JSON list of C-alpha atoms in Angstrom, two decimals:
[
{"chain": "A", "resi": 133, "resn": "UNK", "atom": "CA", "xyz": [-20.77, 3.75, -3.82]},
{"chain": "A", "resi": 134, "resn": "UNK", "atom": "CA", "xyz": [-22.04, 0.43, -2.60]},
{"chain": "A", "resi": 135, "resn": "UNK", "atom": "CA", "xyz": [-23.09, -0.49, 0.92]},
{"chain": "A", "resi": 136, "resn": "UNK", "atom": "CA", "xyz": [-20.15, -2.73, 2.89]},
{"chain": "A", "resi": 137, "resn": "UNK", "atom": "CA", "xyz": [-20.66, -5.64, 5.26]},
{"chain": "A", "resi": 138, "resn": "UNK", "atom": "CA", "xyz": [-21.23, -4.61, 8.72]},
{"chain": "A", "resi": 139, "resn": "UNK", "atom": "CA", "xyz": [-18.13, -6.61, 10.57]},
{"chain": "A", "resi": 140, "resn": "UNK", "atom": "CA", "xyz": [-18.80, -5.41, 14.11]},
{"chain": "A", "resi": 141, "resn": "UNK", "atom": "CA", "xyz": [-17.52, -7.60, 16.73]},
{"chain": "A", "resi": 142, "resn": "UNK", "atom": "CA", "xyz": [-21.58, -8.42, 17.20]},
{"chain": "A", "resi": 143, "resn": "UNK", "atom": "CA", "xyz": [-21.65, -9.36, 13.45]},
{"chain": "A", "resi": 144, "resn": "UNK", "atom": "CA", "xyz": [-18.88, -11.27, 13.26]},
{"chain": "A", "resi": 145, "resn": "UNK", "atom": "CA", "xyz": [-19.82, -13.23, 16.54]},
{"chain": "A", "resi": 146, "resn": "UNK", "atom": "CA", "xyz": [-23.31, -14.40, 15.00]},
{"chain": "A", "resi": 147, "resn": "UNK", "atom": "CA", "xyz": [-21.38, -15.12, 11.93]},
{"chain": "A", "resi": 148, "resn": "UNK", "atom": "CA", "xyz": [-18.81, -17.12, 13.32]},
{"chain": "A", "resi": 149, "resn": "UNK", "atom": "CA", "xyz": [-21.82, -19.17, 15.29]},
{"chain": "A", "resi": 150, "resn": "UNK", "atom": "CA", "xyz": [-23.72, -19.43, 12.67]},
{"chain": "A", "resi": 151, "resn": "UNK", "atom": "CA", "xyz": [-20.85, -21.00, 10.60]},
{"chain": "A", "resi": 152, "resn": "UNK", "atom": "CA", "xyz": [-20.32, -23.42, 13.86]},
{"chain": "A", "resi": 153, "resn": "UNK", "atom": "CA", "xyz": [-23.39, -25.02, 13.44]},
{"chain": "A", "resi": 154, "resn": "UNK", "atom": "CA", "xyz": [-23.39, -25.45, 9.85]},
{"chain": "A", "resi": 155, "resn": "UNK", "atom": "CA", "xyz": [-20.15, -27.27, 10.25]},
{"chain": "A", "resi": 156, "resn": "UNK", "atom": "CA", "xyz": [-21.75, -29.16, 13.22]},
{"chain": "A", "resi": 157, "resn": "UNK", "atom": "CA", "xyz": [-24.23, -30.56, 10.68]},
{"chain": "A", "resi": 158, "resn": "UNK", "atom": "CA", "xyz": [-26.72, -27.97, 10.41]},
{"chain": "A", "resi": 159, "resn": "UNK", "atom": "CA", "xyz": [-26.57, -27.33, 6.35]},
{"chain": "A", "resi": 160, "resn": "UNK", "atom": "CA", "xyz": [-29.83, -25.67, 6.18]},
{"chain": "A", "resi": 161, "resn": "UNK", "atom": "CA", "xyz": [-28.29, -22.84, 7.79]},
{"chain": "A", "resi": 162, "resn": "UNK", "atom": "CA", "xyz": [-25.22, -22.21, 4.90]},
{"chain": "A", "resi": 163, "resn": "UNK", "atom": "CA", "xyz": [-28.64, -20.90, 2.34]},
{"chain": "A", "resi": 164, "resn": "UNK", "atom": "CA", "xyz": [-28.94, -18.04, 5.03]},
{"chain": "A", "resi": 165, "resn": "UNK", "atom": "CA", "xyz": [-25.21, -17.01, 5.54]},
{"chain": "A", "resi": 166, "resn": "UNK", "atom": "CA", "xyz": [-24.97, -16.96, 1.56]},
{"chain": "A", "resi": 167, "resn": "UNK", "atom": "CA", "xyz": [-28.18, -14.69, 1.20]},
{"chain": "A", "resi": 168, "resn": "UNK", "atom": "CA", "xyz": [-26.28, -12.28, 3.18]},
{"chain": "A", "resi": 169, "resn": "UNK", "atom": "CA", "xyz": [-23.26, -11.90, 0.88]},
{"chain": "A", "resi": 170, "resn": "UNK", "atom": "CA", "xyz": [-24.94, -13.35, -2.47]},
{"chain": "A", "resi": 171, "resn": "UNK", "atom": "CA", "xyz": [-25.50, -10.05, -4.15]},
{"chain": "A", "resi": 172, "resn": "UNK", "atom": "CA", "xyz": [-21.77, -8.78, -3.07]},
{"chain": "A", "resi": 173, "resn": "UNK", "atom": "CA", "xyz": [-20.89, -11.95, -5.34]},
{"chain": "A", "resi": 174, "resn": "UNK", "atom": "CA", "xyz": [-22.83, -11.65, -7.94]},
{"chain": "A", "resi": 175, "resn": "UNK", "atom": "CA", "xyz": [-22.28, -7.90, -8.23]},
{"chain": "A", "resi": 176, "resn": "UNK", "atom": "CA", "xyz": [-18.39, -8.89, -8.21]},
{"chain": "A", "resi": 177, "resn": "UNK", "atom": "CA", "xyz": [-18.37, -11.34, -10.78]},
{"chain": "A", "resi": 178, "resn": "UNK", "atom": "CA", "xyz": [-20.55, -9.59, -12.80]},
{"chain": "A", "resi": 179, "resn": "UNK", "atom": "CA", "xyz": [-17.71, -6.80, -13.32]},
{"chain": "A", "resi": 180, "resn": "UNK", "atom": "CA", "xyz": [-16.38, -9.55, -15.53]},
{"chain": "A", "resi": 181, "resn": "UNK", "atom": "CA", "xyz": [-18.37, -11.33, -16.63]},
{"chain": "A", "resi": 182, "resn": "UNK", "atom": "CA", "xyz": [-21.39, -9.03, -18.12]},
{"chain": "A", "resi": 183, "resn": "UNK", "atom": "CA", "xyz": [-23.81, -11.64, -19.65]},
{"chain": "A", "resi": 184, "resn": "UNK", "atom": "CA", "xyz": [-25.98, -12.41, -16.56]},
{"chain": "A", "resi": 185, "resn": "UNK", "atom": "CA", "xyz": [-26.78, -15.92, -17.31]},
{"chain": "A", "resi": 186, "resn": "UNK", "atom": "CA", "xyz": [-23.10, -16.33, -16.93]},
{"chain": "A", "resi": 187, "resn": "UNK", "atom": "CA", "xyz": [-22.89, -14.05, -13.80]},
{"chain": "A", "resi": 188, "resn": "UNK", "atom": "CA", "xyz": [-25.98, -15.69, -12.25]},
{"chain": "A", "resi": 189, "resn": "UNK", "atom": "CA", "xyz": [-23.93, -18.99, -12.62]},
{"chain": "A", "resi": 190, "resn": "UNK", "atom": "CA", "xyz": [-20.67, -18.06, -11.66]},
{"chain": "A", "resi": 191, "resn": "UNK", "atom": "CA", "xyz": [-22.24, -16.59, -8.47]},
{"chain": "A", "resi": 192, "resn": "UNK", "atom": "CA", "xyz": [-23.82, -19.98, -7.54]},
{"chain": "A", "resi": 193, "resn": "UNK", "atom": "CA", "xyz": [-20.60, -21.81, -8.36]},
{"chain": "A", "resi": 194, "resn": "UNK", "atom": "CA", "xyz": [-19.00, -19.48, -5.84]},
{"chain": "A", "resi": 195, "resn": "UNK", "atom": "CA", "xyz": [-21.82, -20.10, -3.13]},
{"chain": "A", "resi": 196, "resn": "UNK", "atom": "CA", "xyz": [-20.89, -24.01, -4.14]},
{"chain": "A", "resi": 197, "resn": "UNK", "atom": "CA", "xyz": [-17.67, -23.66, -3.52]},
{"chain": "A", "resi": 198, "resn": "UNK", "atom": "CA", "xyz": [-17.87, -21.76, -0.06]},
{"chain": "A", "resi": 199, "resn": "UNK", "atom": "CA", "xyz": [-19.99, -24.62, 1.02]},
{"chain": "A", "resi": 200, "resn": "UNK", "atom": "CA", "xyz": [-18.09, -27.12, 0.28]},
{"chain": "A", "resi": 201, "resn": "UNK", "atom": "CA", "xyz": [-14.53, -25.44, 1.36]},
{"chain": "A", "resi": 202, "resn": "UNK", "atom": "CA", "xyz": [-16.25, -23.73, 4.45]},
{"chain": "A", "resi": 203, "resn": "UNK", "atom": "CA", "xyz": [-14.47, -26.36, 6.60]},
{"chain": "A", "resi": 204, "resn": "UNK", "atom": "CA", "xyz": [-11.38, -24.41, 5.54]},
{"chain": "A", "resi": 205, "resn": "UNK", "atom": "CA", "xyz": [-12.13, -21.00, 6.45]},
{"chain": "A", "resi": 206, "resn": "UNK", "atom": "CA", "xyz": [-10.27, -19.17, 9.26]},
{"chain": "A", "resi": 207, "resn": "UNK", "atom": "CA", "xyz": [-11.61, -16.56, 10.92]},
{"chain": "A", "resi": 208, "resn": "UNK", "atom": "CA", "xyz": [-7.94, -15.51, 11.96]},
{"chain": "A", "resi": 209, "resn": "UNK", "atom": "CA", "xyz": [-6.88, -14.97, 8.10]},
{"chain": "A", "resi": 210, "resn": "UNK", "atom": "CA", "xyz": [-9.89, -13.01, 6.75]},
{"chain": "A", "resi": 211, "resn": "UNK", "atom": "CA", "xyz": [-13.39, -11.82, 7.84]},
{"chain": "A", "resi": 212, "resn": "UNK", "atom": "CA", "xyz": [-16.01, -14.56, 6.00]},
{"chain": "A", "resi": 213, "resn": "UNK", "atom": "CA", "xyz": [-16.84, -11.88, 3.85]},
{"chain": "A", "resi": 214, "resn": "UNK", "atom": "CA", "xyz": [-13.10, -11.30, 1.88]},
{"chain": "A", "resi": 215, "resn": "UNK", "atom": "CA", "xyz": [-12.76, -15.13, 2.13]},
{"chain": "A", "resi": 216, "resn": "UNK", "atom": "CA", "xyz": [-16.04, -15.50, -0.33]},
{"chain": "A", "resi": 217, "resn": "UNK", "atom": "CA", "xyz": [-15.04, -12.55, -2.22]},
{"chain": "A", "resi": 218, "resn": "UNK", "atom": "CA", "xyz": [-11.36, -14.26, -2.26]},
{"chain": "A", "resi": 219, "resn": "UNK", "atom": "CA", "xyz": [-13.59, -17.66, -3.86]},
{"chain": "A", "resi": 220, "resn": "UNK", "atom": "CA", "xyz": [-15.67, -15.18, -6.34]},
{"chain": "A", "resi": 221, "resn": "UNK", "atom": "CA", "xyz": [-12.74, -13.62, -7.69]},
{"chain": "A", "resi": 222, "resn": "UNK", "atom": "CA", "xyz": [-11.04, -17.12, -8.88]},
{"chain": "A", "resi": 223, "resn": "UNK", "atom": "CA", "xyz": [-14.38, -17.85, -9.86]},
{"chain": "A", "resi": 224, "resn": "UNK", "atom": "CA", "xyz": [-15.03, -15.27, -12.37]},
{"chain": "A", "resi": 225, "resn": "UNK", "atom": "CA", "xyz": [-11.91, -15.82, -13.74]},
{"chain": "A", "resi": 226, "resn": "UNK", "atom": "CA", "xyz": [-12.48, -19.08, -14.37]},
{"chain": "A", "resi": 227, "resn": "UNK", "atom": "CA", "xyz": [-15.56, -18.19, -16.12]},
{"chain": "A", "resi": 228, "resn": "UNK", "atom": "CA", "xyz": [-13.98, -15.29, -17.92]},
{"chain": "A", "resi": 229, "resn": "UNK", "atom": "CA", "xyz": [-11.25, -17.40, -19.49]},
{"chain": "A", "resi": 230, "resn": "UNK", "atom": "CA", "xyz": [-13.19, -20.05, -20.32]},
{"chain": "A", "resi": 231, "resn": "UNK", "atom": "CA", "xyz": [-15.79, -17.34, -21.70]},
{"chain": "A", "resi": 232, "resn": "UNK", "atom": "CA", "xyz": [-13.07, -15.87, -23.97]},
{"chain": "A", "resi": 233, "resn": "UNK", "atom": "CA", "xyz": [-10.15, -18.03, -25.74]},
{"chain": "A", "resi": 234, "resn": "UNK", "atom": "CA", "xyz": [-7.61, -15.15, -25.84]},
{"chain": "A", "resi": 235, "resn": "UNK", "atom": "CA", "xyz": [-8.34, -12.22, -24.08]},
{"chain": "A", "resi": 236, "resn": "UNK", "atom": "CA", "xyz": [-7.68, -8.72, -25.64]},
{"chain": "A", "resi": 237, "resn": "UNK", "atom": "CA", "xyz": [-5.63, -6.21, -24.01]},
{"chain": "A", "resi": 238, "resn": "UNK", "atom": "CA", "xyz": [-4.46, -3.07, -25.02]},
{"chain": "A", "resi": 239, "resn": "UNK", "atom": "CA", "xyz": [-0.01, -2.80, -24.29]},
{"chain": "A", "resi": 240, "resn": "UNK", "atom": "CA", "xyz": [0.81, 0.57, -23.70]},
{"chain": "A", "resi": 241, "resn": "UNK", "atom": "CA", "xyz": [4.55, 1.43, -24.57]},
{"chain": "A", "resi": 242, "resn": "UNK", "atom": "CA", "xyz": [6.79, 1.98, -21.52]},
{"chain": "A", "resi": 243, "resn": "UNK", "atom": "CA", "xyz": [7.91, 5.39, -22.90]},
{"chain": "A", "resi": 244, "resn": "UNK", "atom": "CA", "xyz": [4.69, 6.48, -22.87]},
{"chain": "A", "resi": 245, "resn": "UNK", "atom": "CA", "xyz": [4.58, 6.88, -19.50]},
{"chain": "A", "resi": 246, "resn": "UNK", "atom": "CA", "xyz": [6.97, 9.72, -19.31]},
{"chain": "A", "resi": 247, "resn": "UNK", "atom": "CA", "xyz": [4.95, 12.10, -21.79]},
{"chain": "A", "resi": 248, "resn": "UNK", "atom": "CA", "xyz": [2.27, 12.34, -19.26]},
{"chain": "A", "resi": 249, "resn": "UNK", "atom": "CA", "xyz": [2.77, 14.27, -16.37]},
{"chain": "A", "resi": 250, "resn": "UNK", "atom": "CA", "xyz": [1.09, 12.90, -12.93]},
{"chain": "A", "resi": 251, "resn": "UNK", "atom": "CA", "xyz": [-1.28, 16.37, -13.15]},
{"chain": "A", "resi": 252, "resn": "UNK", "atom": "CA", "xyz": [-2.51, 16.16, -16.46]},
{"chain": "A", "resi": 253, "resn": "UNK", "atom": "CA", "xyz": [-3.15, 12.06, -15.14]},
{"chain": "A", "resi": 254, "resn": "UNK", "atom": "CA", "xyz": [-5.04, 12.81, -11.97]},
{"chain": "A", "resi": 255, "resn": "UNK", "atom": "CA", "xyz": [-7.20, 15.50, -14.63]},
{"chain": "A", "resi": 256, "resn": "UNK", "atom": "CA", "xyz": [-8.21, 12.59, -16.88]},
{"chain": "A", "resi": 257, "resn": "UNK", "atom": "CA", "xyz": [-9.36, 10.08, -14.22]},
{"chain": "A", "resi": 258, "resn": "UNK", "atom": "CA", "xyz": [-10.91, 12.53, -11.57]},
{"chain": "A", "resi": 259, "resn": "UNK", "atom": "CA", "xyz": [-13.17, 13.99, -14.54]},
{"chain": "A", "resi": 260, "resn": "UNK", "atom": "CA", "xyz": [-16.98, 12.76, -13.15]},
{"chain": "A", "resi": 261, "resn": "UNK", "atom": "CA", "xyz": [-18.71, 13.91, -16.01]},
{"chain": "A", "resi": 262, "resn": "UNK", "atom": "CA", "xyz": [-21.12, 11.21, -17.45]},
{"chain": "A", "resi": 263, "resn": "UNK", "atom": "CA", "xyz": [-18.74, 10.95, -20.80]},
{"chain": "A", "resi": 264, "resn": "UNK", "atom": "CA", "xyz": [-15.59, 10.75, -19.41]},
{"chain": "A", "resi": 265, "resn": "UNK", "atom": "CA", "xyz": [-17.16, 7.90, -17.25]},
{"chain": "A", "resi": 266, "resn": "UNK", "atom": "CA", "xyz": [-18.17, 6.35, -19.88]},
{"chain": "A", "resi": 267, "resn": "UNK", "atom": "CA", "xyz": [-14.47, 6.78, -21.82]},
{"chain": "A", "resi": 268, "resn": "UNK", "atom": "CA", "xyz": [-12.96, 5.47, -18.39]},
{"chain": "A", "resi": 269, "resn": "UNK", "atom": "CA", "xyz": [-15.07, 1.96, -18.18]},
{"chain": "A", "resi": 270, "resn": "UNK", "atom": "CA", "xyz": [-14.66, 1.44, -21.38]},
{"chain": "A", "resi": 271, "resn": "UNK", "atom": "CA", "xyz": [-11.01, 1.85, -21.14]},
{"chain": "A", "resi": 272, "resn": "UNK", "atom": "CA", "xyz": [-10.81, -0.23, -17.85]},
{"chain": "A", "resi": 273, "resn": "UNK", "atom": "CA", "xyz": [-12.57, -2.99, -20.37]},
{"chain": "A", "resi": 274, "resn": "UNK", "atom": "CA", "xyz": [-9.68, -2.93, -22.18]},
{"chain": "A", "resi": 275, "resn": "UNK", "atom": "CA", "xyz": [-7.16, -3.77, -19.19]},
{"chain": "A", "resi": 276, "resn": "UNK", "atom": "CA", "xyz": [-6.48, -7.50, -18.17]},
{"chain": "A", "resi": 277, "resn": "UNK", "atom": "CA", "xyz": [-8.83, -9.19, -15.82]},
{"chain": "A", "resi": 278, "resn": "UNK", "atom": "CA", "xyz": [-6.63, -8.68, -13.31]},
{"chain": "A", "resi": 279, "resn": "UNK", "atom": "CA", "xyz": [-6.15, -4.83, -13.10]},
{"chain": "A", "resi": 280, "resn": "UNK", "atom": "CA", "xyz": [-10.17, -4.21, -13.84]},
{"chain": "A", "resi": 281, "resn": "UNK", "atom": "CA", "xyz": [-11.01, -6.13, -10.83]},
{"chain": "A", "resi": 282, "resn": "UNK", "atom": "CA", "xyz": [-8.29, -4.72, -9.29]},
{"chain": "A", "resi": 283, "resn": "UNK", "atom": "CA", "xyz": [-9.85, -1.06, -9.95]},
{"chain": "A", "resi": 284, "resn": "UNK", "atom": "CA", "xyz": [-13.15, -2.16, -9.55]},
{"chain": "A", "resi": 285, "resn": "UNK", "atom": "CA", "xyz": [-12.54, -3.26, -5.44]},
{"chain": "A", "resi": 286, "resn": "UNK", "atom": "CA", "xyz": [-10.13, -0.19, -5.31]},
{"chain": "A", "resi": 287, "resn": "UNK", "atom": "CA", "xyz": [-12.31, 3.00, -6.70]},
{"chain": "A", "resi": 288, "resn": "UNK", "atom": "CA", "xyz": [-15.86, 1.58, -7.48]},
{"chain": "A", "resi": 289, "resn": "UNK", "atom": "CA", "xyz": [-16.53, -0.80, -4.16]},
{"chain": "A", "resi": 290, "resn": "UNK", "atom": "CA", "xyz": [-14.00, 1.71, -2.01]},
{"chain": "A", "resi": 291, "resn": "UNK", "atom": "CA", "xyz": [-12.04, -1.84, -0.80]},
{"chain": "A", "resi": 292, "resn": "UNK", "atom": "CA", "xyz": [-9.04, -1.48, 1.26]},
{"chain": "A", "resi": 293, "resn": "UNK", "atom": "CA", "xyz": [-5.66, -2.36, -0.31]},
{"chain": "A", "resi": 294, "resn": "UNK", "atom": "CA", "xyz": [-5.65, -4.79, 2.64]},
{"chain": "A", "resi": 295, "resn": "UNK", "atom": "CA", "xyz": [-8.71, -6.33, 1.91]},
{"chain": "A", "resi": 296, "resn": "UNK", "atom": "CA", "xyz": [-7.64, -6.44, -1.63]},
{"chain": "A", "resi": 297, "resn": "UNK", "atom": "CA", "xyz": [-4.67, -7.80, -1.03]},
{"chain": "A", "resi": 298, "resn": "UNK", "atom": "CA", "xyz": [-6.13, -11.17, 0.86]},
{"chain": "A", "resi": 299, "resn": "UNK", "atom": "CA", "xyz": [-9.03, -11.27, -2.06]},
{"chain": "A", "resi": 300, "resn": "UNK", "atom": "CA", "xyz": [-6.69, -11.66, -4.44]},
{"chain": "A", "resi": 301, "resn": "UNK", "atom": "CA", "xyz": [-3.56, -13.02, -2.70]},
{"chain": "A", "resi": 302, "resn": "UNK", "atom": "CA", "xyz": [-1.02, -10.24, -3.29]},
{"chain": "A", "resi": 303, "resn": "UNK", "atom": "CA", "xyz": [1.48, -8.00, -1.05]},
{"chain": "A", "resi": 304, "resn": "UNK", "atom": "CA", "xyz": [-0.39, -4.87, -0.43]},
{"chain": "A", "resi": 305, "resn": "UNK", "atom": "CA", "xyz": [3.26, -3.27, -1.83]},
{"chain": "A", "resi": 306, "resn": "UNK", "atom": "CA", "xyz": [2.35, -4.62, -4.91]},
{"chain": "A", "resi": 307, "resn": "UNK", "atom": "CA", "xyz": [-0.88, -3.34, -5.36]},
{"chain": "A", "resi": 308, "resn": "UNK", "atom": "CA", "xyz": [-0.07, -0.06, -4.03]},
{"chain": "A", "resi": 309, "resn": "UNK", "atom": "CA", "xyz": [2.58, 0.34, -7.09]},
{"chain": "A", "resi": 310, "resn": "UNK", "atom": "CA", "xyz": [0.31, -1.55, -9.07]},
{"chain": "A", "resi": 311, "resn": "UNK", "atom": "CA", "xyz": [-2.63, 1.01, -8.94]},
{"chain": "A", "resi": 312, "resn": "UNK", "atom": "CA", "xyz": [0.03, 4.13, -9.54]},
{"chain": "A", "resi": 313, "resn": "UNK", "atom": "CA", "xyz": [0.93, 2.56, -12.90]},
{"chain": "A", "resi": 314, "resn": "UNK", "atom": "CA", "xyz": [-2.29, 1.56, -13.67]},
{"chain": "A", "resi": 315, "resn": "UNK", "atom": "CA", "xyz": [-3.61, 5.24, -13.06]},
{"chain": "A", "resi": 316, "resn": "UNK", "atom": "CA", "xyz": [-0.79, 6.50, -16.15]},
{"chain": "A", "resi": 317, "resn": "UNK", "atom": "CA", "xyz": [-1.67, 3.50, -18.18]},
{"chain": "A", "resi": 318, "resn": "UNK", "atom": "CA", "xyz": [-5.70, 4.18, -18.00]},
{"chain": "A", "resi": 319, "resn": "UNK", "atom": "CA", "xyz": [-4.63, 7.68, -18.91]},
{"chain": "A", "resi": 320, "resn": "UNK", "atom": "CA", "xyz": [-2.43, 6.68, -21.86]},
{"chain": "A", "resi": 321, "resn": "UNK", "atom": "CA", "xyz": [-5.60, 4.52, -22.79]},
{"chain": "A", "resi": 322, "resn": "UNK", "atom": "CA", "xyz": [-7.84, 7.33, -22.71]},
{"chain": "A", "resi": 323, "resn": "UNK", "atom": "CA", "xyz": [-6.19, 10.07, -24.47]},
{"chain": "A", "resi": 324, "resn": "UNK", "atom": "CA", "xyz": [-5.60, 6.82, -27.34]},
{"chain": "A", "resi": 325, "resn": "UNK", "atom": "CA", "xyz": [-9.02, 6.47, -27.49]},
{"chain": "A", "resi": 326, "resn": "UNK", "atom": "CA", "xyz": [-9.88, 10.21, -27.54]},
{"chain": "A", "resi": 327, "resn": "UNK", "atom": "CA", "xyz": [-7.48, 10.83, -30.24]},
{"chain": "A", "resi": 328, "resn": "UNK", "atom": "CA", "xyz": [-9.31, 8.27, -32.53]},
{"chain": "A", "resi": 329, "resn": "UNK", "atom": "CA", "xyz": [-12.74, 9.24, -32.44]}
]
């Protein structure tokens, strides 16, 4: 499980100062507030986008982009961090879909979703054993962009649906449903997969 930001009050104090003065002119100051959150971004985009040439440039279009938008950032909204990670996700989207001309996705048929019961479900995806990790990420690969970085912030970075929610600029209601369908539907995926090999 990765490491979070520390956002104590103290934290975000020296952040919010620090982001004074590089809006009062002092640029020189925006390379160390990006160092602090630069391998956050990179690790976030690189969920999908795996070459890392193209991760490695999506993350300094991101750090771009904060730079030149910080003027817009309010503390009030979002903690700096969720606003960059907010800026990363569009970003590797971007890249993603300009990566990939149509994006495969695997459509799961809606009456599929009653032949699996919630228990054999929650056996499938809380299986920790190497291979069925392996099985699961490869099945997540085959989801949308959208619902793998969706269960990437949710299980693999331990995100709030909150935080979530402002990164990428849903109702928390939604997500909450989103991730209980999702759960059947990477289930579905799996047991597809499983039957094949």
């Amino acid at each position: 499980m990765e490491q979070r930001t520390d956002d104590t009050p103290k934290n975000m104090q020296d952040e919010t100062e620090l982001i004074r003065s590089i809006l009062d002119g002092n640029t020189m100051l925006f390379r160390q507030l990006a160092g602090r959150y630069a391998e956050q971004v990179l690790h976030m985009v690189a969920r999908l986008i795996p070459s890392s040439e193209e991760a490695e440039e999506a993350t300094q279009d991101t750090l771009l982009e904060a730079f030149q938008s910080l003027h817009r950032y309010d503390a009030r909204k979002a903690s700096f961090s969720t606003w960059l990670m907010r800026i990363a996700y569009h970003t590797a989207l971007k890249h993603y879909r300009k990566r990939r001309k149509s994006i495969p996705t695997v459509e799961v048929d809606q009456q599929w979703f009653n032949t699996i019961p919630d228990n054999e479900t929650d056996a499938l995806l809380d299986d920790t054993a190497p291979d069925r990790i392996a099985l699961m990420e490869k099945a997540i690969g085959m989801l949308n962009p959208d619902d793998q970085m969706l269960l990437s912030l949710y299980y693999f970075d331990n995100r709030p649906i909150r935080e979530i929610s402002s990164i990428m600029e849903h109702e928390e209601s939604y997500f909450r449903s989103r991730l209980q369908w999702l759960r059947k539907k990477l289930a579905i995926i799996i047991k597809t997969i499983e039957s094949n090999e």
